[in-house]
Amino acid sequence: MNDAEIKSREKAIFEAGIKLGALYHQFTGSPVSPESVDSLEYAIEESIKNQPYVESISVKIDSDLIEENLNRFGYTELTGLMLEVDLTVKVGNTAVHAGIEVVDGYPLMALSRIE
Amino acid sequence: MNDAEIKSREKAIFEAGIKLGALYHQFTGSPVSPESVDSLEYAIEESIKNQPYVESISVKIDSDLIEENLNRFGYTELTGLMLEVDLTVKVGNTAVHAGIEVVDGYPLMALSRIE
Amino acid sequence: MNDAEIKSREKAIFEAGIKLGALYHQFTGSPVSPESVDSLEYAIEESIKNQPYVESISVKIDSDLIEENLNRFGYTELTGLMLEVDLTVKVGNTAVHAGIEVVDGYPLMALSRIE
Amino acid sequence: MNDAEIKSREKAIFEAGIKLGALYHQFTGSPVSPESVDSLEYAIEESIKNQPYVESISVKIDSDLIEENLNRFGYTELTGLMLEVDLTVKVGNTAVHAGIEVVDGYPLMALSRIE
């Protein structure tokens, strides 16, 4: 890799981290139920797509976990454990794939592929 | 009014305040653009509708203010000044109408009608 | 009560609700540990005291719940279940006491006293 | 660099991004005034320090911008434009320095040094 490639690779990795941290702390806590889950997934995708360098994003919220955590009013709050996120960020020629998924009971943010 | 009516009236007013404070501090800061504004309005409505005692809610985000505040990446963040919210909360027989609107350059939360 | 008293009473109740909803959705999700709990309690108090009509506020975060929920990195996120809040809001001559506490496993916001 | 060094370097960059995105979207929107700014700066530092791989963090909130944006109640909300953050994240032997600062009127998150 030449310097410019190193630079865009590192910037892409950094930007991927920013997006995942932002998404998580902006939207966890949102009231959510089986009825409203689709609109929340979609709005999170559309919101984060606005941010620089985002190529694509898929947000899935675990409906089973919502069901298990419903309070007596029929809803719960979005938590990191419910989130499955696949994100692609592109800077220059480098595409970074990263996401959020639950590993060992912890919502882990991780790089999955760089190309 | 008898005691039960007073109680449900006050509870309805209290619950209306909770919903507006929650909505504001959950969703301001979200990245938003002319392309994503509809999905965010809808998701906020569907999210807050989950909360107890909410009868109906309408959320409008000021598109002109979004346009005026676009950064060089083509988006901005949702602020209180962009929010126009109409909320109806019902406890017992009392319906409270409240909302958020900009008054004198400040996003004011106010009761509009109790019935 | 005359009309002005009714009005300030209702406004005080409404304002109390706003503050509790705001506090909850602004600060839940914050990383917190036994080492950082004091600074977070204090910052939440100082932040919410800025809002109009707040006379006083006490925020306690349940240290036992933090301990029980520590992840492998030694911290957790602030949840509603960890919050014990006592708030006094004053409008005109009416003081409203309200708070957040866990009732039946749910973080309940409630009015406790109006004077 | 060998593979392990590349890996820890990239992970450190990714983790730095996560922390800045998280900090920004967790704490912007918080009510803040000249009186409460110190407690908020300190609580943000202590909160983010809990997160994995954080070596050190300094958070400064621009007091002049707070003053300029005070509403008629004597406070404002924390925005990205008020934030000056210096963060060091360490993974393996790699330390990444990154931060938030205002560039051309936009709160920019950037890598400053990798060692």
Coordinates of N, CA and C in Angstrom, one line a residue, chain C residues 9-94:
Chain C
R9 N -50.6 25.5 39.3 CA -50.5 24.1 39.8 C -50.3 23.2 38.6
E10 N -51.1 23.4 37.5 CA -51.1 22.5 36.4 C -49.8 22.7 35.6
K11 N -49.3 23.9 35.5 CA -48.1 24.2 34.9 C -46.9 23.5 35.6
A12 N -47.0 23.6 36.9 CA -45.9 22.9 37.7 C -45.9 21.4 37.5
I13 N -47.0 20.8 37.5 CA -47.1 19.4 37.2 C -46.6 19.0 35.8
F14 N -47.0 19.8 34.9 CA -46.5 19.6 33.5 C -45.0 19.7 33.4
E15 N -44.4 20.8 34.0 CA -43.0 21.0 34.0 C -42.2 19.9 34.7
A16 N -42.8 19.4 35.8 CA -42.2 18.2 36.5 C -42.0 17.0 35.6
G17 N -43.1 16.8 34.8 CA -43.1 15.7 33.9 C -42.0 15.9 32.8
I18 N -41.9 17.1 32.3 CA -40.9 17.4 31.2 C -39.5 17.1 31.7
K19 N -39.2 17.5 32.9 CA -37.9 17.3 33.5 C -37.5 15.9 33.6
L20 N -38.5 15.1 34.1 CA -38.2 13.7 34.3 C -38.0 12.9 33.0
G21 N -38.9 13.2 32.0 CA -38.7 12.6 30.7 C -37.4 13.0 30.1
A22 N -37.0 14.3 30.2 CA -35.8 14.8 29.6 C -34.6 14.1 30.3
L23 N -34.5 14.1 31.6 CA -33.4 13.5 32.3 C -33.2 12.0 31.9
Y24 N -34.3 11.3 31.9 CA -34.3 9.9 31.6 C -33.7 9.6 30.2
H25 N -34.2 10.3 29.2 CA -33.8 10.0 27.8 C -32.5 10.7 27.4
Q26 N -32.1 11.7 28.2 CA -30.8 12.3 27.9 C -29.6 11.4 28.5
F27 N -29.8 10.9 29.6 CA -28.7 10.3 30.3 C -28.7 8.8 30.4
T28 N -29.8 8.1 30.2 CA -29.7 6.7 30.2 C -28.9 6.3 29.0
G29 N -28.1 5.2 29.1 CA -27.2 4.8 28.0 C -25.8 5.3 28.3
S30 N -25.6 6.2 29.3 CA -24.2 6.7 29.6 C -23.4 5.5 30.2
P31 N -22.2 5.3 29.7 CA -21.3 4.4 30.4 C -21.1 4.8 31.9
V32 N -21.2 3.8 32.8 CA -21.1 4.1 34.2 C -20.5 2.9 34.9
S33 N -19.7 3.2 35.9 CA -19.0 2.2 36.7 C -19.0 2.6 38.2
P34 N -18.6 1.8 39.1 CA -18.5 2.2 40.5 C -17.6 3.5 40.7
E35 N -16.6 3.6 39.8 CA -15.7 4.7 39.9 C -16.3 6.0 39.4
S36 N -17.2 5.9 38.5 CA -17.7 7.2 37.8 C -19.1 7.5 38.2
V37 N -19.7 6.7 39.1 CA -21.1 7.0 39.4 C -21.3 8.3 40.1
D38 N -20.4 8.7 41.0 CA -20.6 10.0 41.7 C -20.6 11.2 40.7
S39 N -19.7 11.2 39.8 CA -19.6 12.3 38.9 C -20.8 12.4 38.0
L40 N -21.4 11.2 37.6 CA -22.5 11.2 36.8 C -23.8 11.7 37.5
E41 N -24.0 11.2 38.7 CA -25.1 11.7 39.6 C -25.0 13.2 39.7
Y42 N -23.8 13.7 40.0 CA -23.7 15.2 40.2 C -23.9 16.0 38.9
A43 N -23.4 15.5 37.8 CA -23.6 16.2 36.5 C -25.0 16.2 36.1
I44 N -25.8 15.1 36.3 CA -27.2 15.1 36.0 C -27.9 16.1 36.8
E45 N -27.7 16.1 38.1 CA -28.3 17.1 39.0 C -28.0 18.6 38.5
E46 N -26.8 18.8 38.3 CA -26.4 20.2 37.9 C -27.0 20.6 36.5
S47 N -27.1 19.6 35.6 CA -27.6 19.8 34.3 C -29.1 20.1 34.3
I48 N -29.9 19.3 35.1 CA -31.3 19.5 35.1 C -31.7 20.7 35.9
K49 N -30.9 21.1 36.9 CA -31.2 22.3 37.7 C -31.2 23.5 36.8
N50 N -30.5 23.5 35.6 CA -30.6 24.6 34.7 C -31.9 24.9 34.2
Q51 N -32.8 23.8 34.1 CA -34.0 24.0 33.4 C -35.0 24.8 34.2
P52 N -35.9 25.5 33.5 CA -36.8 26.4 34.2 C -37.7 25.8 35.3
Y53 N -37.9 26.5 36.3 CA -38.8 26.1 37.4 C -38.3 25.0 38.4
V54 N -37.1 24.5 38.1 CA -36.5 23.5 39.0 C -36.0 24.1 40.3
E55 N -36.6 23.7 41.4 CA -36.1 24.2 42.7 C -35.0 23.4 43.2
S56 N -35.1 22.0 43.2 CA -34.1 21.2 43.6 C -34.2 19.8 43.0
I57 N -33.1 19.1 43.0 CA -33.1 17.7 42.4 C -32.1 16.9 43.1
S58 N -32.4 15.7 43.4 CA -31.5 14.7 43.9 C -31.5 13.5 43.0
V59 N -30.3 13.0 42.5 CA -30.2 11.9 41.7 C -29.3 10.8 42.3
K60 N -29.9 9.7 42.6 CA -29.1 8.5 43.1 C -29.1 7.4 42.1
I61 N -27.9 6.9 41.8 CA -27.8 5.7 40.9 C -27.5 4.5 41.7
D62 N -28.2 3.4 41.5 CA -28.1 2.2 42.4 C -26.8 1.5 42.1
S63 N -25.9 1.6 43.1 CA -24.6 1.0 42.9 C -24.6 -0.5 42.9
D64 N -25.6 -1.1 43.6 CA -25.7 -2.6 43.5 C -26.0 -3.0 42.1
L65 N -26.9 -2.3 41.5 CA -27.3 -2.7 40.2 C -26.2 -2.5 39.2
I66 N -25.4 -1.5 39.4 CA -24.2 -1.3 38.5 C -23.3 -2.5 38.7
E67 N -23.0 -2.9 39.9 CA -22.2 -4.0 40.2 C -22.7 -5.3 39.5
E68 N -24.0 -5.5 39.6 CA -24.6 -6.7 39.1 C -24.5 -6.8 37.6
N69 N -24.5 -5.6 37.0 CA -24.5 -5.6 35.5 C -23.2 -5.2 34.8
L70 N -22.1 -5.2 35.6 CA -20.8 -4.9 35.0 C -20.5 -5.9 33.8
N71 N -20.1 -5.4 32.7 CA -19.6 -6.3 31.6 C -18.1 -6.6 31.9
R72 N -17.6 -7.4 30.9 CA -16.2 -7.9 31.1 C -15.2 -6.7 31.1
F73 N -15.6 -5.5 30.7 CA -14.7 -4.4 30.7 C -14.8 -3.6 31.9
G74 N -15.7 -4.0 32.9 CA -15.8 -3.3 34.1 C -16.7 -2.1 34.2
Y75 N -17.6 -2.0 33.3 CA -18.6 -1.0 33.3 C -20.0 -1.5 32.8
T76 N -21.0 -0.6 32.9 CA -22.3 -0.9 32.3 C -22.9 0.4 31.8
E77 N -24.1 0.3 31.3 CA -24.8 1.6 30.9 C -25.9 1.9 31.9
L78 N -26.0 3.2 32.1 CA -27.1 3.7 33.0 C -28.5 3.3 32.4
T79 N -29.3 2.7 33.2 CA -30.6 2.3 32.8 C -31.6 3.0 33.8
G80 N -32.9 3.0 33.4 CA -33.9 3.6 34.2 C -34.1 2.9 35.5
L81 N -33.8 1.6 35.5 CA -33.9 0.8 36.7 C -32.9 1.2 37.8
M82 N -31.8 1.9 37.4 CA -30.8 2.3 38.4 C -31.1 3.7 39.0
L83 N -32.1 4.3 38.4 CA -32.3 5.7 38.8 C -33.3 5.9 39.9
E84 N -32.8 6.7 40.9 CA -33.8 7.2 41.9 C -33.6 8.7 42.0
V85 N -34.7 9.4 41.5 CA -34.7 10.8 41.4 C -35.8 11.5 42.2
D86 N -35.4 12.5 42.9 CA -36.4 13.3 43.6 C -36.3 14.8 43.1
L87 N -37.3 15.3 42.6 CA -37.4 16.6 41.9 C -38.4 17.5 42.6
T88 N -38.1 18.7 42.8 CA -39.1 19.7 43.1 C -39.1 20.8 42.1
V89 N -40.3 21.1 41.6 CA -40.5 22.1 40.6 C -41.4 23.2 41.2
K90 N -41.2 24.4 41.0 CA -42.1 25.5 41.6 C -42.5 26.5 40.5
V91 N -43.8 26.6 40.4 CA -44.4 27.6 39.5 C -45.3 28.5 40.4
G92 N -45.1 29.8 40.4 CA -45.9 30.6 41.3 C -45.7 30.2 42.7
N93 N -46.9 29.9 43.4 CA -46.8 29.4 44.8 C -46.9 27.9 44.9
T94 N -46.9 27.2 43.8 CA -47.1 25.8 43.8 C -45.8 25.0 43.7

